[in-house]
């Protein structure tokens, strides 16, 4: 398994960033490849994803530790992915959003296609970085 961690600082209070992360239906606005997303019963989320020219449905279990401002998720089937978003206040109007993704490079390549080895790691890193920048824009513009 590989683990990737990235962060971005956003110009909004922690409560606003936290609320935005919980609006699953808005994930297509800042997560590349997510075409549709919805919350389902029992702390689950359903995402329609397109990546590498392939469409997939992904189910995930989502839980949060609100007191710690950590939202954790893991897929319930293939591909096996897990991750978290943790929020830390910088000051009253700025928040650091830390994303962590745990994945098996071979499984991701088989599921979504794409390059091997180091090139794939770089592609995933760029994707997560881009998603965080899109989240920053989304939350700061209050969309």
CSV table of C-alpha atoms in Angstrom, one decimal:
chain,number,residue,atom,x,y,z
A,1,UNK,CA,0.0,0.0,0.0
A,2,UNK,CA,1.1,3.5,-0.7
A,3,UNK,CA,0.2,6.6,1.3
A,4,UNK,CA,0.0,10.1,0.0
A,5,UNK,CA,-0.5,13.2,2.1
A,6,UNK,CA,-1.1,16.7,0.8
A,7,UNK,CA,-2.5,19.9,2.3
A,8,UNK,CA,-3.8,23.3,1.3
A,9,UNK,CA,-4.6,26.4,3.4
A,10,UNK,CA,-8.0,27.9,2.7
A,11,UNK,CA,-9.2,31.4,3.6
A,12,UNK,CA,-12.3,30.4,5.5
A,13,UNK,CA,-13.0,29.6,9.1
A,14,UNK,CA,-12.8,25.9,10.1
A,15,UNK,CA,-16.6,25.5,10.5
A,16,UNK,CA,-17.2,26.6,6.9
A,17,UNK,CA,-14.5,24.3,5.6
A,18,UNK,CA,-15.9,21.4,7.7
A,19,UNK,CA,-19.5,22.0,6.5
A,20,UNK,CA,-18.3,22.1,2.9
A,21,UNK,CA,-16.6,18.7,3.2
A,22,UNK,CA,-19.8,17.2,4.4
A,23,UNK,CA,-21.8,18.3,1.3
A,24,UNK,CA,-21.2,15.1,-0.6
A,25,UNK,CA,-23.5,16.2,-3.5
A,26,UNK,CA,-21.1,19.0,-4.2
A,27,UNK,CA,-18.0,16.7,-4.6
A,28,UNK,CA,-18.2,16.9,-8.4
A,29,UNK,CA,-17.4,20.6,-8.1
A,30,UNK,CA,-14.0,19.9,-6.7
A,31,UNK,CA,-13.1,16.2,-7.2
A,32,UNK,CA,-11.8,15.4,-10.6
A,33,UNK,CA,-13.6,12.6,-12.3
A,34,UNK,CA,-16.6,12.6,-9.9
A,35,UNK,CA,-19.6,13.0,-12.1
A,36,UNK,CA,-22.3,12.6,-9.4
A,37,UNK,CA,-22.2,12.0,-5.7
A,38,UNK,CA,-24.9,11.4,-3.1
A,39,UNK,CA,-25.2,10.5,0.6
A,40,UNK,CA,-26.9,7.2,1.4
A,41,UNK,CA,-28.2,5.7,4.6
A,42,UNK,CA,-25.8,4.3,7.2
A,43,UNK,CA,-22.9,6.7,6.7
A,44,UNK,CA,-22.4,5.7,3.1
A,45,UNK,CA,-21.7,7.7,0.0
A,46,UNK,CA,-22.2,6.8,-3.7
A,47,UNK,CA,-20.0,8.3,-6.4
A,48,UNK,CA,-20.2,7.9,-10.1
A,49,UNK,CA,-16.6,8.3,-11.2
A,50,UNK,CA,-14.9,8.5,-14.6
A,51,UNK,CA,-11.2,8.1,-14.8
A,52,UNK,CA,-8.9,6.8,-17.5
A,53,UNK,CA,-11.8,6.7,-19.9
A,54,UNK,CA,-13.7,4.3,-17.6
A,55,UNK,CA,-16.9,4.9,-15.8
A,56,UNK,CA,-17.3,3.3,-12.3
A,57,UNK,CA,-19.6,3.4,-9.4
A,58,UNK,CA,-17.9,3.6,-6.1
A,59,UNK,CA,-19.4,3.1,-2.7
A,60,UNK,CA,-17.7,4.4,0.4
A,61,UNK,CA,-18.2,4.3,4.1
A,62,UNK,CA,-17.8,7.8,5.7
A,63,UNK,CA,-17.3,8.6,9.3
A,64,UNK,CA,-16.2,11.6,11.1
A,65,UNK,CA,-14.7,12.6,14.4
A,66,UNK,CA,-16.3,16.0,14.6
A,67,UNK,CA,-14.5,17.0,17.8
A,68,UNK,CA,-11.2,16.4,16.1
A,69,UNK,CA,-12.4,17.7,12.7
A,70,UNK,CA,-11.4,14.5,10.9
A,71,UNK,CA,-13.5,13.0,8.1
A,72,UNK,CA,-12.5,9.4,7.2
A,73,UNK,CA,-13.6,7.3,4.3
A,74,UNK,CA,-13.0,3.9,2.7
A,75,UNK,CA,-14.4,2.2,-0.3
A,76,UNK,CA,-16.5,-0.8,0.4
A,77,UNK,CA,-15.5,-2.7,-2.8
A,78,UNK,CA,-13.0,-2.4,-5.6
A,79,UNK,CA,-10.9,-0.4,-5.9
A,80,UNK,CA,-9.7,-0.6,-2.3
A,81,UNK,CA,-9.0,3.0,-1.2
A,82,UNK,CA,-9.0,4.7,2.1
A,83,UNK,CA,-8.4,8.2,3.2
A,84,UNK,CA,-9.2,11.2,5.4
A,85,UNK,CA,-9.5,14.9,5.5
A,86,UNK,CA,-8.3,16.6,8.7
A,87,UNK,CA,-8.9,20.3,9.4
A,88,UNK,CA,-6.7,22.5,11.6
A,89,UNK,CA,-7.4,26.1,12.3
A,90,UNK,CA,-4.6,28.5,11.4
A,91,UNK,CA,-6.4,31.5,12.8
A,92,UNK,CA,-10.1,32.7,12.9
A,93,UNK,CA,-10.4,33.0,9.2
A,94,UNK,CA,-7.9,30.4,7.8
A,95,UNK,CA,-7.9,26.6,7.9
A,96,UNK,CA,-5.4,23.9,6.8
A,97,UNK,CA,-7.0,21.0,5.0
A,98,UNK,CA,-4.9,17.9,5.1
A,99,UNK,CA,-5.8,15.0,2.7
A,100,UNK,CA,-4.5,11.5,3.2
A,101,UNK,CA,-5.0,8.7,0.7
A,102,UNK,CA,-4.0,5.1,1.1
A,103,UNK,CA,-4.0,3.0,-2.1
A,104,UNK,CA,-2.5,0.0,-3.8
A,105,UNK,CA,-0.8,1.3,-7.0
A,106,UNK,CA,-1.5,-2.0,-8.9
A,107,UNK,CA,-5.2,-1.9,-8.1
A,108,UNK,CA,-5.5,1.7,-9.1
A,109,UNK,CA,-3.8,1.0,-12.4
A,110,UNK,CA,-6.0,-2.0,-13.1
A,111,UNK,CA,-9.1,-0.2,-12.2
A,112,UNK,CA,-8.5,3.2,-13.8
A,113,UNK,CA,-5.7,2.6,-16.2
A,114,UNK,CA,-2.7,4.9,-16.4
A,115,UNK,CA,1.0,4.7,-16.1
A,116,UNK,CA,3.1,2.4,-13.9
A,117,UNK,CA,5.4,3.0,-10.9
A,118,UNK,CA,6.8,6.5,-10.3
A,119,UNK,CA,4.8,8.0,-13.1
A,120,UNK,CA,1.6,6.8,-11.5
A,121,UNK,CA,2.6,8.1,-8.1
A,122,UNK,CA,3.3,11.5,-9.7
A,123,UNK,CA,-0.1,11.4,-11.5
A,124,UNK,CA,-2.0,10.6,-8.3
A,125,UNK,CA,-0.1,13.3,-6.4
A,126,UNK,CA,-1.0,15.9,-9.1
A,127,UNK,CA,-4.6,14.8,-9.0
A,128,UNK,CA,-4.9,15.1,-5.2
A,129,UNK,CA,-3.1,18.5,-5.3
A,130,UNK,CA,-5.4,19.7,-8.0
A,131,UNK,CA,-8.5,18.5,-6.1
A,132,UNK,CA,-7.3,20.4,-3.0
A,133,UNK,CA,-6.8,23.5,-5.0
A,134,UNK,CA,-10.3,23.1,-6.5
A,135,UNK,CA,-11.7,22.6,-3.0
A,136,UNK,CA,-9.9,25.9,-1.9
A,137,UNK,CA,-11.6,27.7,-4.8
A,138,UNK,CA,-14.9,26.1,-4.1
A,139,UNK,CA,-15.0,26.9,-0.4
A,140,UNK,CA,-13.5,30.4,-0.6
A,141,UNK,CA,-16.0,31.4,-3.3
A,142,UNK,CA,-18.8,30.0,-1.2
A,143,UNK,CA,-20.3,28.2,-4.2
